[in-house]
Short mmCIF file of C-alpha atoms in Angstrom, two decimals:
data_model
loop_
_atom_site.label_atom_id
_atom_site.label_comp_id
_atom_site.label_asym_id
_atom_site.label_seq_id
_atom_site.Cartn_x
_atom_site.Cartn_y
_atom_site.Cartn_z
CA MET A 1293 0.00 0.00 0.00
CA ALA A 1294 1.07 3.56 -0.55
CA ARG A 1295 2.09 5.53 2.51
CA VAL A 1296 4.04 8.63 3.39
CA PRO A 1297 7.47 7.36 4.45
CA GLY A 1298 8.78 8.27 7.87
CA ASN A 1299 12.29 9.56 8.48
CA GLU A 1300 13.75 6.08 8.95
CA ASP A 1301 12.18 4.80 5.73
CA PHE A 1302 13.13 7.94 3.85
CA PHE A 1303 16.83 7.73 4.68
CA ALA A 1304 16.95 3.94 4.18
CA ARG A 1305 15.83 4.26 0.58
CA ARG A 1306 17.80 5.89 -2.23
CA CYS A 1307 15.77 8.48 -4.15
CA VAL A 1308 16.52 8.87 -7.85
CA TRP A 1309 15.28 11.77 -9.95
CA VAL A 1310 14.31 10.72 -13.48
CA ASN A 1311 14.66 13.53 -16.00
CA GLY A 1312 11.89 12.12 -18.13
CA PRO A 1313 8.97 9.70 -17.82
CA ILE A 1314 8.93 6.45 -15.87
CA ILE A 1315 7.30 3.62 -17.81
CA VAL A 1316 5.83 0.86 -15.65
CA GLY A 1317 5.82 -2.38 -17.63
CA ALA A 1318 8.33 -3.78 -20.14
CA GLY A 1319 5.77 -5.53 -22.30
CA PRO A 1320 4.86 -4.53 -25.87
CA ALA A 1321 3.18 -1.28 -24.81
CA GLY A 1322 6.01 -0.14 -22.54
CA LEU A 1323 8.71 -1.08 -25.04
CA ALA A 1324 6.83 0.72 -27.82
CA VAL A 1325 6.69 3.90 -25.74
CA GLY A 1326 10.39 3.59 -24.94
CA ALA A 1327 11.28 3.12 -28.61
CA CYS A 1328 9.37 6.25 -29.61
CA LEU A 1329 10.88 8.31 -26.77
CA ARG A 1330 14.37 7.18 -27.69
CA GLU A 1331 13.74 8.19 -31.30
CA HIS A 1332 13.18 11.73 -30.01
CA SER A 1333 16.13 11.61 -27.55
CA VAL A 1334 13.84 11.76 -24.49
CA PRO A 1335 15.36 10.06 -21.41
CA PHE A 1336 13.21 7.50 -19.61
CA VAL A 1337 13.28 4.58 -17.17
CA ILE A 1338 11.33 1.34 -17.64
CA LEU A 1339 10.41 -0.65 -14.53
CA GLU A 1340 9.50 -4.33 -14.86
CA ARG A 1341 8.60 -6.77 -12.07
CA ALA A 1342 9.77 -9.86 -14.00
CA ASP A 1343 13.39 -10.78 -14.66
CA CYS A 1344 13.05 -10.15 -18.41
CA ILE A 1345 11.27 -7.96 -20.93
CA ALA A 1346 8.02 -9.13 -22.51
CA SER A 1347 7.52 -11.55 -19.64
CA LEU A 1348 4.14 -12.81 -20.86
CA TRP A 1349 5.78 -13.96 -24.08
CA GLN A 1350 8.89 -15.42 -22.46
CA ASN A 1351 7.49 -16.94 -19.26
CA ARG A 1352 3.79 -17.62 -19.82
CA THR A 1353 3.54 -19.27 -23.21
CA TYR A 1354 3.20 -22.90 -24.21
CA ASP A 1355 5.78 -24.68 -26.35
CA ARG A 1356 3.84 -24.81 -29.62
CA LEU A 1357 2.61 -21.22 -29.49
CA LYS A 1358 2.14 -19.50 -32.81
CA LEU A 1359 0.66 -16.02 -33.14
CA HIS A 1360 -2.89 -15.78 -34.43
CA LEU A 1361 -2.26 -12.28 -35.79
CA PRO A 1362 -0.14 -11.25 -38.77
CA LYS A 1363 3.32 -10.10 -37.79
CA GLN A 1364 2.73 -6.46 -38.77
CA PHE A 1365 0.23 -6.18 -35.89
CA CYS A 1366 2.68 -7.61 -33.34
CA GLN A 1367 5.94 -5.84 -34.10
CA LEU A 1368 7.37 -2.94 -32.13
CA PRO A 1369 7.89 0.58 -33.48
CA LYS A 1370 11.32 1.01 -35.07
CA VAL A 1371 11.97 -2.77 -34.82
CA PRO A 1372 9.83 -4.56 -37.42
CA PHE A 1373 9.96 -8.31 -38.02
CA PRO A 1374 12.39 -9.26 -40.82
CA ASP A 1375 10.82 -9.93 -44.21
CA ASP A 1376 11.83 -13.60 -44.07
CA PHE A 1377 9.90 -14.20 -40.82
CA PRO A 1378 6.70 -16.24 -41.24
CA GLU A 1379 3.45 -14.28 -41.46
CA TYR A 1380 2.38 -15.77 -38.10
CA PRO A 1381 5.60 -15.94 -36.01
CA PRO A 1382 6.06 -18.86 -33.59
CA GLY A 1383 6.53 -18.54 -30.51
CA SER A 1384 16.18 -4.75 -14.87
CA ASN A 1385 14.29 -6.94 -12.19
CA SER A 1386 12.39 -4.25 -10.23
CA SER A 1387 8.89 -4.90 -8.97
CA THR A 1388 6.73 -1.83 -8.45
CA ILE A 1389 5.21 -1.86 -4.98
CA SER A 1390 3.26 1.39 -5.06
CA ILE A 1391 3.06 4.72 -6.77
CA ARG A 1392 1.54 7.89 -5.36
CA ARG A 1393 1.34 11.48 -6.49
CA HIS A 1394 3.20 14.02 -4.35
CA LEU A 1395 2.49 17.66 -5.21
CA ARG A 1396 3.18 17.77 -8.98
CA LEU A 1397 5.54 14.80 -8.94
CA TRP A 1398 5.20 11.02 -8.97
CA ARG A 1399 6.96 8.86 -6.38
CA VAL A 1400 7.57 5.28 -7.47
CA ARG A 1401 8.51 2.88 -4.71
CA THR A 1402 10.01 -0.42 -5.87
CA SER A 1403 10.94 -3.73 -4.25
CA THR A 1404 14.58 -2.63 -4.21
CA GLU A 1405 16.02 0.14 -2.04
CA VAL A 1406 15.45 2.67 -4.82
CA GLU A 1407 12.59 5.15 -4.95
CA TYR A 1408 12.13 7.05 -8.21
CA ILE A 1409 10.74 10.56 -8.56
CA CYS A 1410 9.51 11.93 -11.87
CA ARG A 1411 7.13 14.41 -13.48
CA TRP A 1412 5.59 11.97 -15.96
CA LEU A 1413 4.32 8.45 -15.40
CA VAL A 1414 3.28 5.96 -18.10
CA ALA A 1415 1.16 3.01 -16.97
CA ALA A 1416 1.95 0.25 -19.49
CA THR A 1417 1.29 -2.96 -17.58
CA GLY A 1418 -1.50 -3.81 -20.01
CA GLU A 1419 -4.78 -5.66 -19.94
CA ASN A 1420 -3.27 -9.08 -19.17
CA ALA A 1421 -1.02 -8.45 -16.19
CA GLU A 1422 -2.54 -11.07 -13.89
CA SER A 1423 -4.41 -14.30 -14.46
CA VAL A 1424 -8.08 -14.59 -13.51
CA VAL A 1425 -8.81 -17.59 -11.29
CA PRO A 1426 -12.56 -17.78 -10.61
CA GLU A 1427 -14.09 -19.21 -7.47
CA MET A 1428 -15.55 -22.61 -8.38
CA ASP A 1429 -17.56 -24.74 -6.00
CA GLY A 1430 -15.52 -27.67 -4.66
CA ILE A 1431 -12.33 -26.87 -6.57
CA ARG A 1432 -10.26 -27.21 -3.37
CA GLU A 1433 -11.59 -30.74 -2.93
CA PHE A 1434 -10.49 -31.82 -6.40
CA SER A 1435 -7.68 -34.36 -6.10
CA GLY A 1436 -6.01 -33.76 -9.47
CA GLU A 1437 -3.80 -30.96 -10.75
CA VAL A 1438 -5.35 -27.51 -11.23
CA ILE A 1439 -3.38 -24.86 -13.14
CA HIS A 1440 -4.07 -21.68 -15.05
CA ALA A 1441 -3.37 -21.64 -18.77
CA CYS A 1442 -0.51 -19.19 -18.18
CA ASP A 1443 1.40 -22.05 -16.48
CA TYR A 1444 0.69 -24.58 -19.24
CA LYS A 1445 3.74 -25.51 -21.32
CA SER A 1446 3.00 -28.78 -23.10
CA GLY A 1447 0.49 -31.59 -23.24
CA GLU A 1448 3.20 -34.20 -22.60
CA PRO A 1449 2.53 -34.50 -18.82
CA TYR A 1450 -1.15 -35.15 -19.62
CA ARG A 1451 -0.62 -37.98 -22.11
CA GLY A 1452 -3.45 -40.49 -21.73
CA LYS A 1453 -5.27 -38.31 -19.17
CA ARG A 1454 -8.73 -36.77 -19.17
CA VAL A 1455 -8.28 -33.00 -18.92
CA LEU A 1456 -11.04 -30.46 -18.32
CA VAL A 1457 -10.23 -27.11 -19.97
CA VAL A 1458 -12.40 -24.34 -18.50
CA GLY A 1459 -12.76 -21.61 -21.12
CA CYS A 1460 -13.16 -21.52 -24.87
CA GLY A 1461 -11.23 -18.43 -25.93
CA ASN A 1462 -8.01 -18.53 -27.90
CA SER A 1463 -6.06 -20.00 -24.96
CA GLY A 1464 -8.65 -22.69 -24.29
CA MET A 1465 -8.76 -23.64 -27.96
CA GLU A 1466 -4.99 -23.85 -28.27
CA VAL A 1467 -4.55 -25.83 -25.05
CA CYS A 1468 -7.16 -28.36 -26.19
CA LEU A 1469 -5.50 -28.69 -29.58
CA ASP A 1470 -2.08 -29.21 -28.01
CA LEU A 1471 -3.49 -31.83 -25.64
CA THR A 1472 -4.79 -33.86 -28.59
CA HIS A 1473 -1.33 -33.74 -30.16
CA HIS A 1474 -0.02 -35.49 -27.02
CA ASP A 1475 -2.73 -38.17 -26.94
CA ALA A 1476 -4.62 -36.61 -24.04
CA PHE A 1477 -8.42 -36.42 -23.88
CA PRO A 1478 -9.52 -32.78 -23.53
CA PHE A 1479 -13.01 -31.67 -22.52
CA MET A 1480 -13.65 -27.99 -23.21
CA VAL A 1481 -16.20 -26.13 -21.08
CA VAL A 1482 -18.46 -23.88 -23.16
CA ARG A 1483 -21.19 -22.24 -21.09
CA ASP A 1484 -22.93 -20.50 -24.00
CA SER A 1485 -22.93 -20.46 -27.78
CA VAL A 1486 -19.58 -19.39 -29.23
CA HIS A 1487 -18.77 -18.14 -32.69
CA ILE A 1488 -15.55 -19.23 -34.39
CA LEU A 1489 -13.71 -17.09 -36.91
CA PRO A 1490 -11.28 -18.45 -39.49
CA ARG A 1491 -7.82 -16.94 -39.26
CA GLU A 1492 -7.96 -16.02 -42.94
CA VAL A 1493 -10.66 -15.54 -45.56
CA VAL A 1494 -9.59 -15.80 -49.23
CA GLY A 1495 -5.99 -15.30 -48.13
CA LYS A 1496 -6.73 -12.16 -46.10
CA SER A 1497 -6.25 -11.99 -42.33
CA THR A 1498 -9.59 -11.79 -40.52
CA PHE A 1499 -7.98 -9.67 -37.81
CA GLU A 1500 -6.60 -7.27 -40.40
CA MET A 1501 -10.09 -6.96 -41.86
CA ALA A 1502 -11.45 -6.16 -38.40
CA VAL A 1503 -8.80 -3.51 -37.71
CA THR A 1504 -9.49 -1.86 -41.06
CA LEU A 1505 -13.26 -1.88 -40.59
CA MET A 1506 -13.02 -0.46 -37.05
CA LYS A 1507 -11.51 2.72 -38.47
CA TRP A 1508 -14.92 3.60 -39.92
CA LEU A 1509 -17.50 1.33 -38.24
CA PRO A 1510 -18.54 0.68 -34.62
CA LEU A 1511 -17.38 -2.56 -33.03
CA TRP A 1512 -20.84 -4.15 -32.96
CA MET A 1513 -21.19 -3.67 -36.72
CA VAL A 1514 -17.71 -5.11 -37.34
CA ASP A 1515 -18.74 -8.16 -35.30
CA ARG A 1516 -21.79 -8.67 -37.50
CA ILE A 1517 -19.71 -8.48 -40.67
CA LEU A 1518 -17.15 -10.95 -39.31
CA LEU A 1519 -19.90 -13.37 -38.33
CA MET A 1520 -21.26 -13.24 -41.86
CA LEU A 1521 -17.80 -14.09 -43.19
CA ALA A 1522 -17.52 -16.95 -40.69
CA TRP A 1523 -20.90 -18.28 -41.83
CA LEU A 1524 -19.73 -18.28 -45.46
CA VAL A 1525 -16.53 -20.16 -44.58
CA LEU A 1526 -17.57 -22.44 -41.69
CA GLY A 1527 -21.33 -22.77 -42.10
CA ASN A 1528 -24.17 -21.95 -39.71
CA LEU A 1529 -22.87 -20.95 -36.25
CA GLU A 1530 -26.14 -19.88 -34.68
CA ARG A 1531 -27.25 -23.04 -32.86
CA LYS A 1532 -27.40 -22.49 -29.12
CA ASP A 1533 -26.57 -25.93 -27.69
CA PRO A 1534 -22.81 -25.81 -27.12
CA ARG A 1535 -22.43 -29.52 -27.85
CA SER A 1536 -23.84 -29.10 -31.35
CA GLY A 1537 -23.66 -25.37 -31.95
CA HIS A 1538 -20.00 -24.86 -31.17
CA ARG A 1539 -18.68 -25.59 -34.65
CA ARG A 1540 -14.92 -26.10 -34.61
CA PRO A 1541 -13.19 -27.48 -37.71
CA GLY A 1542 -11.17 -30.62 -37.31
CA LYS A 1543 -10.71 -31.80 -33.75
CA ILE A 1544 -14.16 -30.96 -32.40
CA ARG A 1545 -15.98 -32.41 -35.37
CA SER A 1546 -13.94 -35.60 -35.08
CA GLY A 1547 -14.63 -35.85 -31.34
CA ASP A 1548 -10.98 -35.55 -30.33
CA ILE A 1549 -11.99 -32.41 -28.41
CA LYS A 1550 -15.29 -32.87 -26.60
CA VAL A 1551 -17.38 -29.84 -25.69
CA VAL A 1552 -19.27 -29.86 -22.38
CA PRO A 1553 -21.56 -27.28 -20.72
CA GLY A 1554 -20.83 -25.30 -17.56
CA VAL A 1555 -19.43 -26.70 -14.32
CA ARG A 1556 -21.73 -27.03 -11.29
CA ARG A 1557 -19.15 -28.25 -8.77
CA PHE A 1558 -15.98 -30.29 -8.32
CA SER A 1559 -15.33 -33.22 -6.02
CA ARG A 1560 -12.44 -35.65 -5.59
CA GLY A 1561 -11.44 -36.66 -9.14
CA LYS A 1562 -14.83 -35.71 -10.54
CA VAL A 1563 -16.76 -32.76 -11.94
CA ASP A 1564 -20.53 -32.27 -11.96
CA LEU A 1565 -21.86 -30.44 -15.01
CA VAL A 1566 -24.93 -28.21 -15.16
CA ASP A 1567 -26.72 -30.72 -17.41
CA GLY A 1568 -26.64 -33.34 -14.63
CA ARG A 1569 -23.72 -35.41 -15.89
CA THR A 1570 -20.77 -36.39 -13.70
CA MET A 1571 -17.35 -36.91 -15.30
CA ASP A 1572 -14.08 -38.39 -14.10
CA VAL A 1573 -11.20 -36.02 -14.86
CA ASP A 1574 -7.50 -36.18 -14.01
CA ALA A 1575 -6.60 -32.50 -14.32
CA VAL A 1576 -8.16 -29.05 -14.75
CA ILE A 1577 -6.70 -26.21 -16.82
CA LEU A 1578 -8.27 -22.79 -16.28
CA ALA A 1579 -8.26 -20.83 -19.53
CA THR A 1580 -10.23 -18.12 -17.77
CA GLY A 1581 -8.41 -15.04 -18.98
CA TYR A 1582 -6.43 -12.17 -17.53
CA ARG A 1583 -6.97 -8.74 -16.04
CA SER A 1584 -5.23 -5.45 -15.40
CA ASN A 1585 -3.49 -4.96 -12.06
CA VAL A 1586 -3.06 -1.17 -12.14
CA SER A 1587 -5.37 -0.62 -9.17
CA SER A 1588 -3.00 -2.65 -6.96
CA TRP A 1589 0.00 -0.36 -7.42
CA LEU A 1590 -1.20 3.06 -8.64
CA GLN A 1591 -2.50 5.20 -5.78
CA ASP A 1592 -4.13 8.61 -5.40
CA THR A 1593 -5.70 8.90 -8.82
CA ASP A 1594 -9.23 8.66 -10.15
CA PHE A 1595 -8.06 8.21 -13.74
CA PHE A 1596 -8.28 4.40 -13.48
CA ALA A 1597 -11.39 2.54 -12.35
CA LYS A 1598 -11.33 -0.39 -9.91
CA ASP A 1599 -11.06 -2.85 -12.81
CA GLY A 1600 -7.68 -1.36 -13.71
CA PHE A 1601 -8.82 0.33 -16.92
CA PRO A 1602 -9.07 4.06 -17.67
CA ARG A 1603 -12.51 5.42 -16.82
CA GLN A 1604 -12.72 7.08 -20.21
CA PRO A 1605 -12.88 4.51 -23.04
CA PHE A 1606 -10.57 4.52 -26.03
CA PRO A 1607 -9.56 6.83 -27.68
CA ASN A 1608 -9.96 9.26 -24.75
CA GLY A 1609 -8.45 7.23 -21.92
CA TRP A 1610 -4.79 7.82 -22.65
CA LYS A 1611 -3.99 10.97 -20.66
CA GLY A 1612 -4.80 11.85 -17.08
CA LYS A 1613 -3.84 14.72 -14.79
CA SER A 1614 -0.41 15.63 -13.43
CA GLY A 1615 1.58 13.88 -16.16
CA LEU A 1616 -0.15 10.49 -16.02
CA TYR A 1617 -0.46 8.50 -19.25
CA ALA A 1618 -1.88 5.07 -20.09
CA VAL A 1619 -0.79 2.80 -22.94
CA GLY A 1620 -2.13 -0.63 -23.87
CA PHE A 1621 -5.64 -0.42 -22.39
CA THR A 1622 -7.70 0.08 -25.54
CA ARG A 1623 -9.88 -3.06 -25.34
CA ARG A 1624 -9.95 -2.99 -29.11
CA GLY A 1625 -10.11 -6.73 -29.70
CA SER A 1626 -13.07 -8.42 -31.35
CA PRO A 1627 -14.77 -9.95 -28.29
CA GLY A 1628 -16.28 -13.39 -28.15
CA HIS A 1629 -14.75 -14.78 -31.33
CA PRO A 1630 -11.85 -17.22 -31.02
CA TRP A 1631 -9.69 -17.64 -34.10
CA THR A 1632 -9.15 -21.02 -35.70
CA PRO A 1633 -5.53 -21.93 -36.48
#
């Protein structure tokens, strides 16, 4: 928590004045800001809690990861991917404790003995800083392994096992697919009807289409257009029963990935589903998403809401008062539509 340091704390910590902005987060957003500042010879400091840059990519990805988006949408400013890279590329340790505004300055207290002071602060920890682990009835009684998708590396440890994957977004889809490649038996939880988008239509990236359309059209209209394209490529996606309506090319149609409805509760080695069935499962993988953690370390500001996102939606939520900026919180994805590989 943020607090005004006493004399003992003040003299125990080394204060460093930064003649430029402090960027919190060395992920894509923070690195992009740093690259642009460096291009204009503006000094800056980037703080990162992990022991590497782009920690989500380096520490929280599975072995067979391949980007769903074309490389031009994933590269950093001033450092593009080389031309010979595939279109869909495969796949300072200082933790920020708290930040509070003091007069017209920002005081950044870290896990080391250093405290930084600056006039400008860039929050760039992004929308996916921490994993979401929902409360599920009986999950503590379950006798098998329970992990979040961010800790999943390979399906090899699950060979021959029955694995319940909770979540049907991109992570859930990819985990299920990888499990089948290692002769596991994945069951994917789908609580409602889900629409699937092909990665490409007539050789054109579906994501690129969406980005282009969103320049002129509202997001809901872009969704409708993308669903029409998906219907042309994959067929009718409107059926509501997840066991029959969740159309997934390949592994789901063949039965290698089985789709089940929502979870009612867990017990020792078993899971009860909302449709009354009880299944034996050996492990549970929670592909339940991520969230922003800004509210846990940024104090004394009403710019961010409790959910860790700017109160003003994109494109207005990028600049606050007293030199506060936000990067990487646009929520500009196309919600509810996983992409097929």
